[in-house]
Coordinates of C-alpha atoms in Angstrom, one line a residue:
X1 CA -11.1 15.5 -3.5
X2 CA -13.2 18.4 -2.3
X3 CA -13.9 19.5 1.4
X4 CA -16.4 17.2 3.0
X5 CA -19.6 19.3 3.6
X6 CA -20.2 20.5 6.9
X7 CA -23.6 18.3 7.5
X8 CA -21.3 15.1 7.0
X9 CA -18.7 16.3 9.4
X10 CA -18.1 14.0 12.6
X11 CA -19.2 16.2 15.6
X12 CA -19.4 13.3 18.0
X13 CA -17.5 13.8 21.1
X14 CA -16.8 11.7 24.3
X15 CA -16.4 13.3 27.9
X16 CA -14.9 11.5 30.6
X17 CA -14.8 13.2 34.2
X18 CA -16.1 11.7 37.5
X19 CA -17.3 15.3 38.8
X20 CA -20.9 15.9 38.0
X21 CA -20.3 19.6 38.2
X22 CA -17.5 19.4 35.5
X23 CA -19.6 17.1 33.6
X24 CA -22.5 19.9 33.6
X25 CA -20.0 22.6 32.9
X26 CA -19.2 20.9 29.6
X27 CA -23.0 20.1 28.7
X28 CA -23.6 23.8 29.1
X29 CA -20.9 24.6 26.4
X30 CA -21.1 21.9 24.2
X31 CA -25.0 20.8 24.4
X32 CA -26.7 24.1 25.2
X33 CA -29.8 23.1 24.5
X34 CA -29.8 21.0 27.2
X35 CA -29.7 24.3 29.6
X36 CA -28.6 21.9 32.4
X37 CA -28.3 23.6 35.7
X38 CA -24.8 24.1 37.1
X39 CA -23.9 21.6 39.8
X40 CA -21.5 23.2 42.0
X41 CA -18.8 21.1 43.6
X42 CA -15.6 21.2 45.7
X43 CA -13.8 20.1 42.4
X44 CA -15.4 22.5 40.0
X45 CA -13.6 25.9 40.6
X46 CA -15.4 29.3 40.0
X47 CA -13.7 29.8 36.8
X48 CA -15.0 26.3 35.5
X49 CA -18.4 27.0 37.1
X50 CA -18.4 30.4 35.1
X51 CA -17.8 28.5 31.7
X52 CA -20.9 26.3 32.7
X53 CA -23.0 29.5 31.9
X54 CA -25.2 28.8 28.8
X55 CA -23.6 29.5 25.3
X56 CA -24.9 29.7 21.7
X57 CA -22.5 28.8 18.9
X58 CA -23.4 27.3 15.6
X59 CA -22.1 23.8 15.9
X60 CA -24.2 21.2 17.5
X61 CA -22.1 18.4 19.0
X62 CA -23.4 14.9 19.9
X63 CA -21.7 14.5 23.0
X64 CA -21.6 11.5 25.4
X65 CA -20.7 11.8 29.0
X66 CA -19.0 9.2 31.0
X67 CA -17.8 9.1 34.6
X68 CA -15.5 5.9 34.7
X69 CA -12.7 4.7 32.3
X70 CA -14.6 1.6 31.8
X71 CA -17.6 3.5 30.9
X72 CA -15.4 5.5 28.4
X73 CA -14.1 2.3 27.0
X74 CA -17.4 0.8 26.5
X75 CA -19.0 3.6 24.6
X76 CA -16.1 4.1 22.3
X77 CA -16.3 0.2 21.4
X78 CA -20.1 0.3 20.7
X79 CA -19.6 3.6 18.5
X80 CA -16.7 2.3 16.4
X81 CA -18.3 -1.0 15.9
X82 CA -21.6 0.6 14.9
X83 CA -19.9 2.6 12.2
X84 CA -20.3 6.0 14.4
X85 CA -17.1 6.6 15.8
X86 CA -16.2 9.8 18.0
X87 CA -14.0 12.3 16.3
X88 CA -12.6 12.7 19.8
X89 CA -12.7 13.2 23.5
X90 CA -11.9 15.1 26.7
X91 CA -10.2 12.7 29.4
X92 CA -9.7 14.1 32.9
X93 CA -6.6 12.5 34.1
X94 CA -7.3 12.0 37.8
X95 CA -10.0 9.8 38.2
X96 CA -11.3 7.7 41.3
X97 CA -11.9 4.4 39.7
X98 CA -9.5 1.8 38.8
X99 CA -8.5 3.2 35.5
X100 CA -7.4 7.0 35.2
X101 CA -7.8 9.0 32.1
X102 CA -4.1 8.1 30.6
X103 CA -4.9 4.6 31.4
X104 CA -8.1 4.7 29.5
X105 CA -6.8 6.3 26.6
X106 CA -3.8 3.7 26.5
X107 CA -6.8 0.9 26.1
X108 CA -8.8 2.9 23.6
X109 CA -6.2 4.0 21.1
X110 CA -5.9 0.6 19.5
X111 CA -9.9 0.3 19.8
X112 CA -10.5 3.2 17.5
X113 CA -7.4 4.1 15.7
X114 CA -8.6 7.4 14.3
X115 CA -10.0 8.7 17.9
X116 CA -8.3 12.4 18.9
X117 CA -8.0 13.0 22.6
X118 CA -7.6 15.7 25.1
X119 CA -6.1 15.2 28.5
X120 CA -7.6 17.8 31.1
X121 CA -6.3 18.0 34.5
X122 CA -5.7 20.5 37.2
X123 CA -2.4 18.9 38.4
X124 CA 1.2 19.2 36.9
X125 CA 2.4 15.7 38.0
X126 CA 2.8 14.3 34.8
X127 CA 5.2 16.2 32.2
X128 CA 4.6 16.1 28.3
X129 CA 7.6 13.7 27.9
X130 CA 6.4 11.1 30.5
X131 CA 2.9 11.1 28.9
X132 CA 4.4 10.9 25.4
X133 CA 6.5 7.7 26.6
X134 CA 3.5 6.2 27.8
X135 CA 1.5 6.6 24.5
X136 CA 4.4 6.1 22.2
X137 CA 5.5 8.1 19.4
X138 CA 3.1 6.9 16.8
X139 CA 0.2 8.4 19.0
X140 CA 1.9 11.6 19.3
X141 CA -0.2 13.4 17.0
X142 CA -3.6 12.5 18.2
X143 CA -3.4 14.0 21.6
X144 CA -3.6 17.3 23.0
X145 CA -3.5 18.9 26.7
X146 CA -5.8 21.3 28.7
X147 CA -5.5 22.6 32.2
X148 CA -8.1 23.1 34.5
X149 CA -10.0 25.5 35.3
X150 CA -10.9 26.0 31.8
X151 CA -13.0 28.5 29.8
X152 CA -15.7 28.2 27.4
X153 CA -13.3 29.5 24.6
X154 CA -10.8 26.9 25.4
X155 CA -13.5 24.0 25.3
X156 CA -15.1 25.2 22.1
X157 CA -11.7 25.8 20.5
X158 CA -10.4 22.3 21.4
X159 CA -13.8 20.5 20.3
X160 CA -13.6 22.5 17.2
X161 CA -9.9 21.3 16.7
X162 CA -10.8 17.6 17.4
X163 CA -13.8 17.6 14.8
X164 CA -12.2 19.5 12.3
X165 CA -8.8 17.5 12.7
X166 CA -10.5 14.2 12.5
X167 CA -12.3 15.0 9.4
X168 CA -9.1 16.3 7.8
X169 CA -7.4 12.9 8.7
X170 CA -10.3 11.0 7.2
X171 CA -10.2 13.0 3.9
X172 CA -6.2 12.3 3.8
X173 CA -6.9 8.7 4.3
X174 CA -9.7 8.7 1.4
X175 CA -7.3 10.5 -0.8
X176 CA -4.5 8.2 -0.3
X177 CA -6.7 5.2 -0.7
X178 CA -8.0 6.7 -4.1
X179 CA -4.6 7.3 -5.2
X180 CA -3.7 3.6 -4.2
X181 CA -6.8 2.3 -6.2
X182 CA -5.7 4.3 -9.2
X183 CA -2.3 2.9 -9.0
X184 CA -3.5 -0.6 -9.0
X185 CA -5.8 0.1 -11.6
X186 CA -2.4 1.5 -13.9
X187 CA -0.4 -1.6 -12.8
X188 CA -3.4 -3.9 -14.0
X189 CA -3.7 -2.1 -17.5
X190 CA -0.1 -2.1 -17.6
X191 CA 0.3 -5.7 -16.9
X192 CA -2.7 -6.2 -19.9
X193 CA -0.6 -4.1 -22.2
X194 CA 2.3 -6.4 -21.6
X195 CA 0.2 -9.3 -22.2
X196 CA -0.7 -7.9 -25.3
X197 CA 2.5 -7.5 -26.6
X198 CA 3.2 -10.9 -25.9
X199 CA -0.2 -12.3 -27.8
X200 CA 1.4 -12.4 -31.4
X201 CA 4.6 -14.4 -30.1
X202 CA 2.5 -16.8 -28.0
X203 CA 0.2 -17.3 -30.7
X204 CA 3.0 -18.4 -33.1
X205 CA 4.4 -20.4 -30.3
X206 CA 1.2 -22.4 -29.9
X207 CA 0.9 -23.0 -33.7
X208 CA 4.6 -24.6 -33.5
X209 CA 3.7 -26.7 -30.5
X210 CA 0.4 -28.0 -32.2
X211 CA 2.2 -28.7 -35.2
X212 CA 4.7 -30.8 -33.1
X213 CA 1.8 -32.6 -31.4
X214 CA 0.1 -33.5 -34.4
X215 CA 3.1 -34.4 -36.4
X216 CA 4.3 -36.8 -33.7
X217 CA 0.9 -38.0 -33.0
X218 CA 0.3 -38.9 -36.4
X219 CA 3.9 -40.9 -36.3
X220 CA 2.7 -42.5 -33.5
X221 CA -0.2 -43.7 -35.3
X222 CA 1.5 -45.1 -38.3
X223 CA 4.5 -46.4 -36.8
X224 CA 4.4 -50.0 -36.5
X225 CA 7.8 -49.9 -34.3
X226 CA 6.8 -49.9 -30.4
X227 CA 10.1 -48.1 -29.3
X228 CA 9.5 -45.3 -32.4
X229 CA 5.9 -45.1 -31.2
X230 CA 7.2 -44.5 -27.6
X231 CA 9.6 -41.9 -28.8
X232 CA 7.0 -40.2 -30.5
X233 CA 4.4 -40.1 -27.6
X234 CA 7.3 -38.9 -25.3
X235 CA 7.7 -35.9 -27.5
X236 CA 3.8 -35.2 -27.7
X237 CA 3.8 -35.1 -23.9
X238 CA 7.0 -32.7 -23.8
X239 CA 5.3 -30.5 -26.4
X240 CA 2.3 -30.5 -24.0
X241 CA 4.0 -29.6 -20.9
X242 CA 5.6 -26.4 -22.8
X243 CA 2.1 -25.3 -23.8
X244 CA 1.1 -25.8 -20.2
X245 CA 3.9 -23.8 -19.0
X246 CA 3.2 -20.8 -21.1
X247 CA -0.6 -21.2 -20.3
X248 CA 0.3 -21.2 -16.6
X249 CA 2.7 -18.2 -16.8
X250 CA 0.1 -16.4 -18.8
X251 CA -2.3 -16.9 -16.2
X252 CA 0.0 -15.7 -13.6
X253 CA 0.5 -12.6 -15.0
X254 CA -3.1 -11.4 -15.3
X255 CA -3.9 -12.2 -11.7
X256 CA -4.7 -9.5 -9.7
X257 CA -4.4 -10.9 -5.9
X258 CA -2.2 -8.6 -4.0
X259 CA -0.9 -11.3 -2.1
X260 CA 2.9 -11.4 -0.5
X261 CA 5.0 -14.5 -0.1
X262 CA 8.4 -15.5 0.2
X263 CA 9.8 -16.2 -3.4
X264 CA 12.9 -17.1 -5.3
X265 CA 13.1 -14.2 -7.7
X266 CA 14.8 -16.5 -10.3
X267 CA 11.3 -17.9 -10.6
X268 CA 9.6 -15.0 -12.1
X269 CA 12.7 -14.1 -13.9
X270 CA 12.5 -17.5 -15.8
X271 CA 8.6 -17.3 -16.2
X272 CA 9.1 -13.8 -18.0
X273 CA 11.7 -15.4 -20.3
X274 CA 9.3 -18.3 -21.2
X275 CA 6.6 -15.8 -22.2
X276 CA 8.6 -14.1 -24.7
X277 CA 10.9 -16.9 -25.9
X278 CA 9.4 -16.7 -29.4
X279 CA 10.4 -13.0 -29.5
X280 CA 13.7 -13.8 -28.4
X281 CA 14.2 -16.7 -31.0
X282 CA 12.6 -14.2 -33.7
X283 CA 15.4 -11.5 -33.1
X284 CA 18.1 -13.8 -33.0
X285 CA 18.8 -12.5 -29.3
X286 CA 21.4 -14.9 -27.0
X287 CA 20.3 -14.7 -23.3
X288 CA 22.9 -15.3 -20.9
X289 CA 21.8 -16.2 -17.1
X290 CA 24.1 -16.3 -14.2
X291 CA 22.3 -16.7 -10.7
X292 CA 24.6 -16.8 -7.5
X293 CA 23.9 -20.3 -5.8
X294 CA 21.9 -20.1 -2.6
X295 CA 20.1 -16.9 -3.4
X296 CA 18.0 -15.7 -0.5
X297 CA 14.2 -15.5 -0.8
X298 CA 12.3 -12.4 -0.3
X299 CA 8.7 -11.3 0.5
X300 CA 7.1 -10.1 -2.7
X301 CA 4.1 -10.1 -4.9
X302 CA 5.2 -12.8 -7.3
X303 CA 3.0 -11.6 -10.1
X304 CA 4.1 -8.2 -9.7
X305 CA 7.8 -8.8 -9.9
X306 CA 7.0 -11.0 -13.0
X307 CA 5.8 -7.9 -14.5
X308 CA 8.7 -5.7 -13.7
X309 CA 11.1 -8.6 -15.1
X310 CA 8.9 -8.8 -18.3
X311 CA 8.9 -5.2 -19.0
X312 CA 12.8 -5.0 -18.7
X313 CA 13.0 -8.1 -21.0
X314 CA 10.4 -6.6 -23.5
X315 CA 12.6 -3.3 -23.4
X316 CA 15.6 -5.2 -24.0
X317 CA 14.3 -7.0 -27.1
X318 CA 12.9 -3.8 -28.7
X319 CA 16.2 -2.1 -28.0
X320 CA 18.2 -4.9 -29.9
X321 CA 15.7 -4.9 -32.5
X322 CA 16.2 -7.2 -35.4
X323 CA 19.9 -6.9 -35.6
X324 CA 20.4 -9.6 -33.2
X325 CA 22.5 -9.1 -29.9
X326 CA 22.7 -10.5 -26.3
X327 CA 20.6 -10.0 -23.1
X328 CA 22.6 -10.6 -19.9
X329 CA 20.6 -11.4 -16.6
X330 CA 22.4 -11.8 -13.2
X331 CA 21.2 -12.1 -9.7
X332 CA 23.4 -11.7 -6.7
X333 CA 22.7 -10.6 -3.1
X334 CA 24.5 -8.9 0.1
X335 CA 23.2 -8.6 3.5
X336 CA 20.6 -6.2 2.7
X337 CA 19.4 -6.5 -0.9
X338 CA 18.9 -9.0 -3.7
X339 CA 20.4 -7.6 -6.9
X340 CA 19.1 -8.2 -10.3
X341 CA 20.7 -6.7 -13.2
X342 CA 19.2 -6.8 -16.9
X343 CA 21.6 -5.7 -19.5
X344 CA 21.3 -5.8 -23.3
X345 CA 23.6 -4.6 -26.3
X346 CA 20.7 -2.9 -27.8
X347 CA 21.0 1.0 -29.0
X348 CA 21.0 2.6 -25.9
X349 CA 19.4 5.5 -24.4
X350 CA 20.3 9.2 -24.9
X351 CA 21.8 10.9 -22.3
X352 CA 18.7 13.6 -22.2
X353 CA 16.4 11.0 -21.9
X354 CA 17.9 9.0 -19.2
X355 CA 16.3 11.1 -16.3
X356 CA 13.0 11.1 -18.0
X357 CA 12.4 7.1 -18.9
X358 CA 10.9 6.4 -15.5
X359 CA 8.1 9.1 -15.9
X360 CA 4.8 8.2 -16.9
X361 CA 3.8 8.4 -20.7
X362 CA 7.4 9.0 -21.7
X363 CA 8.5 6.5 -24.4
X364 CA 11.3 6.5 -27.1
X365 CA 9.5 3.6 -29.1
X366 CA 6.9 5.7 -30.8
X367 CA 3.8 3.5 -31.4
X368 CA 5.6 0.5 -29.9
X369 CA 5.5 1.8 -26.4
X370 CA 2.7 2.9 -24.0
X371 CA 5.2 5.0 -21.7
X372 CA 4.0 3.3 -18.4
X373 CA 5.9 0.2 -18.4
X374 CA 8.9 1.5 -16.7
X375 CA 6.8 4.0 -14.5
X376 CA 4.9 1.1 -13.3
X377 CA 7.8 -1.1 -12.7
X378 CA 9.4 1.7 -10.6
X379 CA 6.3 2.1 -8.6
X380 CA 5.9 -1.6 -7.9
X381 CA 9.8 -1.8 -7.0
X382 CA 9.3 1.0 -4.6
X383 CA 6.3 -0.3 -3.0
X384 CA 8.3 -3.2 -2.2
X385 CA 11.0 -1.1 -0.4
X386 CA 13.4 -1.5 -3.1
X387 CA 15.1 0.6 -6.0
X388 CA 15.7 0.6 -9.5
X389 CA 18.6 2.4 -11.6
X390 CA 19.7 2.6 -15.1
X391 CA 22.9 3.1 -16.8
X392 CA 23.0 3.5 -20.8
X393 CA 25.4 4.4 -23.4
X394 CA 24.1 5.3 -27.0
X395 CA 25.2 2.2 -29.6
X396 CA 26.5 -0.1 -27.0
X397 CA 23.6 -0.9 -24.7
X398 CA 21.6 -0.5 -21.4
X399 CA 21.7 -1.9 -17.9
X400 CA 18.8 -1.8 -15.5
X401 CA 19.6 -2.7 -11.8
X402 CA 16.7 -3.7 -9.5
X403 CA 17.3 -4.1 -5.7
X404 CA 15.1 -5.6 -3.4
X405 CA 15.4 -6.2 0.3
X406 CA 16.3 -9.3 1.7
X407 CA 13.4 -10.9 3.6

């Protein structure tokens, strides 16, 4: 992403100080067009008053001046709600009202999660460690410190840092959001590719189901034996249920909702097996399943986890090919993780390719593979705080191990 044009940068600042003379000093530095006269006060030192002399600089800041913590909070709330947030603010620590500068920042840091702050004080009664403890570690990169009396150069430097850092953080956030959107598109595309891989087998499966329904329905119509008619209609019902399961699982695979919920991971495994049932039969593959009793549930996106298991099972089918073989699926858990193993007796993966199989666009399947299935699967697993590993031996088979944290 390119740099944001200077015209679109956020130059909105807020000042909180209960001394009129110091506010005038800020105004002369940050809002020089006002040519505001310097108001000398007991709290505005000679150094600060000297800083109030009009100064010319290329940046025109939009500055709001407040005298109490409540005024500052109200201004920040209104600006954030209007979609015109402040980039940052200068907050005097010692205020005469019910809220001092630190109390004010404690309240506003959750109102506007992007606001950057400079604490300004003539006193040394609060250490950096104390202030960090008050604000919390997550706020540590959002505040700075400035001693009074200040100079023009110090204020201009801090103001420039506030606005530049705010815009940098905004660009970083936009970039991250863009990357996330691209990842979601890739996951969606890979999911549709997996559905396309299954389409021929599902079509064949539906053909068999329809033949079964038609045959048993015709038998029921022709039979005069009530028990035979009842049995035929039961078989029609079972075939219809089988078709409904396939449709439901297929619909589940193409959903895009990012919802996470507590899930028994055995369910998406079985749904994936249902979807490739015809391919398993066609390749004369034996599937062995073993799931530990009382397997804990975990919070995941069920559709995405189904996509992971579907990819692993399809890979196992392709590895076995037409020679027949076995796919073993197991699931167990320890205190931290649920472990799902998908093992096959296929051709295995060459040692030089093991480290590459999770790379985008890498495939050993030629025209059969897109090269994104395992890459997307790893991204999904990592987004759930999990881990996927593989071990393989050429001619003997491959084992994938998926670990997902227990809820």
